[in-house]
Short mmCIF file of C-alpha atoms in Angstrom, two decimals:
data_model
loop_
_atom_site.label_atom_id
_atom_site.label_comp_id
_atom_site.label_asym_id
_atom_site.label_seq_id
_atom_site.Cartn_x
_atom_site.Cartn_y
_atom_site.Cartn_z
CA UNK A 202 0.00 0.00 0.00
CA UNK A 203 2.90 2.32 0.81
CA UNK A 204 4.22 1.97 -2.72
CA UNK A 205 0.88 2.97 -4.17
CA UNK A 206 0.81 6.23 -2.18
CA UNK A 207 4.35 7.10 -3.19
CA UNK A 208 3.46 6.57 -6.82
CA UNK A 209 0.35 8.76 -6.57
CA UNK A 210 2.12 11.81 -5.07
CA UNK A 211 4.32 12.64 -8.06
CA UNK A 212 1.24 12.57 -10.28
CA UNK A 213 -0.38 15.29 -8.20
CA UNK A 214 2.81 17.34 -8.39
CA UNK A 215 2.87 16.89 -12.12
CA UNK A 216 -0.71 17.99 -12.32
CA UNK A 217 -0.04 21.07 -10.25
CA UNK A 218 2.92 21.90 -12.48
CA UNK A 219 0.75 21.58 -15.57
CA UNK A 220 -1.79 23.88 -13.95
CA UNK A 221 0.90 26.45 -13.19
CA UNK A 222 2.17 26.29 -16.75
CA UNK A 223 -1.32 26.77 -18.13
CA UNK A 224 -1.94 29.69 -15.77
CA UNK A 225 1.39 31.21 -16.78
CA UNK A 226 0.51 30.84 -20.44
CA UNK A 227 -2.80 32.54 -19.85
CA UNK A 228 -1.06 35.37 -18.00
CA UNK A 229 1.48 35.69 -20.81
CA UNK A 230 -1.30 35.92 -23.38
CA UNK A 231 -3.06 38.59 -21.32
CA UNK A 232 0.25 40.44 -20.93
CA UNK A 233 0.86 40.28 -24.67
CA UNK A 234 -2.64 41.58 -25.36
CA UNK A 235 -2.10 44.46 -22.95
CA UNK A 236 1.33 45.17 -24.41
CA UNK A 237 -0.04 45.15 -27.95
CA UNK A 238 -2.80 47.58 -26.91
CA UNK A 239 -0.22 49.88 -25.31
CA UNK A 240 1.96 49.73 -28.44
CA UNK A 241 -1.07 50.58 -30.60
CA UNK A 242 -1.89 53.52 -28.32
CA UNK A 243 1.73 54.67 -28.47
CA UNK A 244 1.72 54.43 -32.26
CA UNK A 245 -1.55 56.36 -32.45
CA UNK A 246 -0.26 59.14 -30.17
CA UNK A 247 2.58 60.30 -32.50
CA UNK A 248 0.15 60.40 -35.43
CA UNK A 249 -2.18 62.64 -33.48
CA UNK A 250 0.74 64.85 -32.50
CA UNK A 251 1.80 65.09 -36.15
CA UNK A 252 -1.72 66.13 -37.12
CA UNK A 253 -1.69 68.85 -34.46
CA UNK A 254 1.71 70.09 -35.68
CA UNK A 255 0.46 70.24 -39.26
CA UNK A 256 -2.63 72.19 -38.17
CA UNK A 257 -0.48 74.64 -36.24
CA UNK A 258 1.82 75.07 -39.23
CA UNK A 259 -1.15 75.81 -41.50
CA UNK A 260 -2.58 78.32 -39.02
CA UNK A 261 0.81 80.00 -38.72
CA UNK A 262 1.12 80.24 -42.51
CA UNK A 263 -2.38 81.77 -42.76
CA UNK A 264 -1.64 84.33 -40.05
CA UNK A 265 1.68 85.19 -41.69
CA UNK A 266 -0.03 85.69 -45.05
CA UNK A 267 -2.68 87.92 -43.43
CA UNK A 268 0.02 89.96 -41.69
CA UNK A 269 1.99 90.46 -44.93
CA UNK A 270 -1.13 91.59 -46.79
CA UNK A 271 -2.17 93.94 -43.99
CA UNK A 272 1.34 95.43 -43.83
CA UNK A 273 1.38 95.91 -47.62
CA UNK A 274 -2.01 97.64 -47.54
CA UNK A 275 -0.88 99.93 -44.72
CA UNK A 276 2.36 100.76 -46.53
CA UNK A 277 0.44 101.61 -49.71
CA UNK A 278 -2.00 103.75 -47.71
CA UNK A 279 0.88 105.59 -46.02
CA UNK A 280 2.61 106.32 -49.33
CA UNK A 281 -0.62 107.38 -51.02
CA UNK A 282 -1.48 109.71 -48.13
CA UNK A 283 2.00 111.28 -48.18
CA UNK A 284 1.75 111.81 -51.94
CA UNK A 285 -1.70 113.37 -51.65
CA UNK A 286 -0.45 115.66 -48.89
CA UNK A 287 2.45 116.86 -51.05
CA UNK A 288 0.15 117.41 -54.03
CA UNK A 289 -2.33 119.30 -51.86
CA UNK A 290 0.45 121.55 -50.56
CA UNK A 291 1.67 122.17 -54.11
CA UNK A 292 -1.84 122.98 -55.31
CA UNK A 293 -2.43 125.41 -52.45
CA UNK A 294 0.93 127.10 -53.12
CA UNK A 295 0.21 127.25 -56.85
CA UNK A 296 -3.17 128.92 -56.35
CA UNK A 297 -1.67 131.51 -54.01
CA UNK A 298 1.22 132.27 -56.37
CA UNK A 299 -1.17 132.69 -59.32
CA UNK A 300 -3.11 135.27 -57.32
CA UNK A 301 0.05 137.11 -56.30
CA UNK A 302 1.29 137.20 -59.91
CA UNK A 303 -1.61 139.54 -60.64
CA UNK A 304 -0.36 141.81 -57.83
CA UNK A 305 3.04 141.87 -59.57
CA UNK A 306 1.26 143.08 -62.71
CA UNK A 307 -0.34 145.88 -60.70
CA UNK A 308 3.05 146.90 -59.31
CA UNK A 309 4.49 147.11 -62.83
CA UNK A 310 1.57 149.20 -64.09
CA UNK A 311 1.86 151.54 -61.11
CA UNK A 312 5.60 151.84 -61.65
CA UNK A 313 5.02 153.03 -65.22
CA UNK A 314 2.63 155.67 -63.94
CA UNK A 315 5.34 157.40 -61.91
CA UNK A 316 6.61 159.03 -65.05
CA UNK A 317 9.05 161.82 -64.25
CA UNK A 318 9.06 161.29 -60.46
CA UNK A 319 12.56 161.67 -59.06
CA UNK A 320 14.47 158.55 -57.95
CA UNK A 321 14.96 159.93 -54.43
CA UNK A 322 11.22 160.41 -53.94
CA UNK A 323 10.33 158.56 -50.69
CA UNK A 324 7.02 157.29 -52.09
CA UNK A 325 8.71 155.81 -55.14
CA UNK A 326 11.49 154.28 -53.02
CA UNK A 327 9.00 152.68 -50.62
CA UNK A 328 7.02 151.37 -53.59
CA UNK A 329 10.13 149.79 -55.14
CA UNK A 330 11.14 148.19 -51.81
CA UNK A 331 7.73 146.49 -51.46
CA UNK A 332 7.80 145.41 -55.11
CA UNK A 333 11.28 143.89 -54.74
CA UNK A 334 10.33 142.04 -51.54
CA UNK A 335 7.29 140.52 -53.20
CA UNK A 336 9.35 139.35 -56.19
CA UNK A 337 11.96 137.72 -53.94
CA UNK A 338 9.27 136.06 -51.84
CA UNK A 339 7.70 134.52 -54.94
CA UNK A 340 11.09 133.44 -56.26
CA UNK A 341 11.65 131.47 -53.04
CA UNK A 342 8.39 129.63 -53.75
CA UNK A 343 9.78 128.61 -57.17
CA UNK A 344 8.30 131.35 -59.37
CA UNK A 345 10.32 132.37 -62.42
CA UNK A 346 9.55 134.68 -65.30
CA UNK A 347 9.40 133.28 -68.83
CA UNK A 348 12.08 134.87 -71.00
CA UNK A 349 11.11 137.92 -73.02
CA UNK A 350 9.44 136.63 -76.19
CA UNK A 351 9.81 139.61 -78.51
CA UNK A 352 11.65 138.71 -81.72
CA UNK A 353 11.47 134.92 -81.09
CA UNK A 354 9.51 132.14 -82.74
CA UNK A 355 6.13 131.33 -81.27
CA UNK A 356 6.40 128.46 -78.78
CA UNK A 357 2.96 127.16 -77.84
CA UNK A 358 4.42 125.54 -74.70
CA UNK A 359 5.28 129.01 -73.39
CA UNK A 360 3.34 131.58 -75.41
CA UNK A 361 -0.28 132.38 -76.14
CA UNK A 362 -0.88 134.30 -79.38
CA UNK A 363 -3.75 136.70 -78.72
CA UNK A 364 -3.65 138.46 -82.07
CA UNK A 365 -1.74 138.93 -85.33
CA UNK A 366 -0.36 142.17 -86.70
CA UNK A 367 1.55 143.11 -89.86
CA UNK A 368 5.25 142.59 -89.23
CA UNK A 369 7.39 145.76 -89.34
CA UNK A 370 10.04 143.85 -91.33
CA UNK A 371 10.29 140.66 -93.35
CA UNK A 372 12.52 138.92 -90.84
CA UNK A 373 9.76 139.22 -88.17
CA UNK A 374 7.07 137.53 -90.23
CA UNK A 375 5.73 134.54 -88.28
CA UNK A 376 7.61 135.69 -85.20
CA UNK A 377 6.59 137.48 -82.02
CA UNK A 378 6.61 141.23 -82.53
CA UNK A 379 5.27 142.27 -79.13
CA UNK A 380 4.53 140.89 -75.66
CA UNK A 381 1.37 142.12 -73.95
CA UNK A 382 1.67 140.22 -70.68
CA UNK A 383 4.54 138.43 -68.98
CA UNK A 384 4.47 134.65 -68.55
CA UNK A 385 5.46 132.80 -65.39
CA UNK A 386 6.52 129.29 -64.39
CA UNK A 387 6.26 127.66 -60.98
CA UNK A 388 9.09 125.16 -60.93
CA UNK A 389 8.83 123.42 -64.32
CA UNK A 390 5.11 124.08 -64.73
CA UNK A 391 3.79 127.04 -66.70
CA UNK A 392 1.17 128.77 -64.54
CA UNK A 393 0.61 131.63 -66.97
CA UNK A 394 1.47 131.79 -70.67
CA UNK A 395 3.04 134.92 -72.06
CA UNK A 396 0.44 136.78 -74.14
CA UNK A 397 2.05 137.83 -77.43
CA UNK A 398 1.37 139.38 -80.81
CA UNK A 399 2.57 137.46 -83.90
CA UNK A 400 3.71 139.24 -87.07
CA UNK A 401 2.10 138.42 -90.40
#
């Protein structure tokens, strides 16, 4: 009987070992499943991060494009405003100078009316001082007188022929024989054409 018991004991041990092996296998399978799930999650995480990075890059590019366009529009606006301001200043100056040119004409007419008044006459001297100051003031603003036209060919860029008159000599035919009113330029722009008489 003792032999039978000793033979039965190893069988139970063998059985318990088989059970442990099976349980270990089951645990390994569960561990592998868990590990595979973790690996899948880890693989998915970088993809999501890449998507977020791409989105951020696109947003940054859009914002950069908007900024560049806005800056360009502002720069154009600034330049256009500065140009308009300069043109407005020039226009205002031009209108004032045109008005003052007529005052110069009045000074010249008045000067001719002095006739035989002496040079040391205080009225005449004061008149000439004011006239000279006005001329210099207008010269600083860029006003210049168009060159005397008498005896020259008619230049429609500078002269305005108001009438024709028989030329006193053959060499003056088709040329300017008299100037009725002075012409003026402001910078390079003619603000008043010289009024002339052309010989026929």
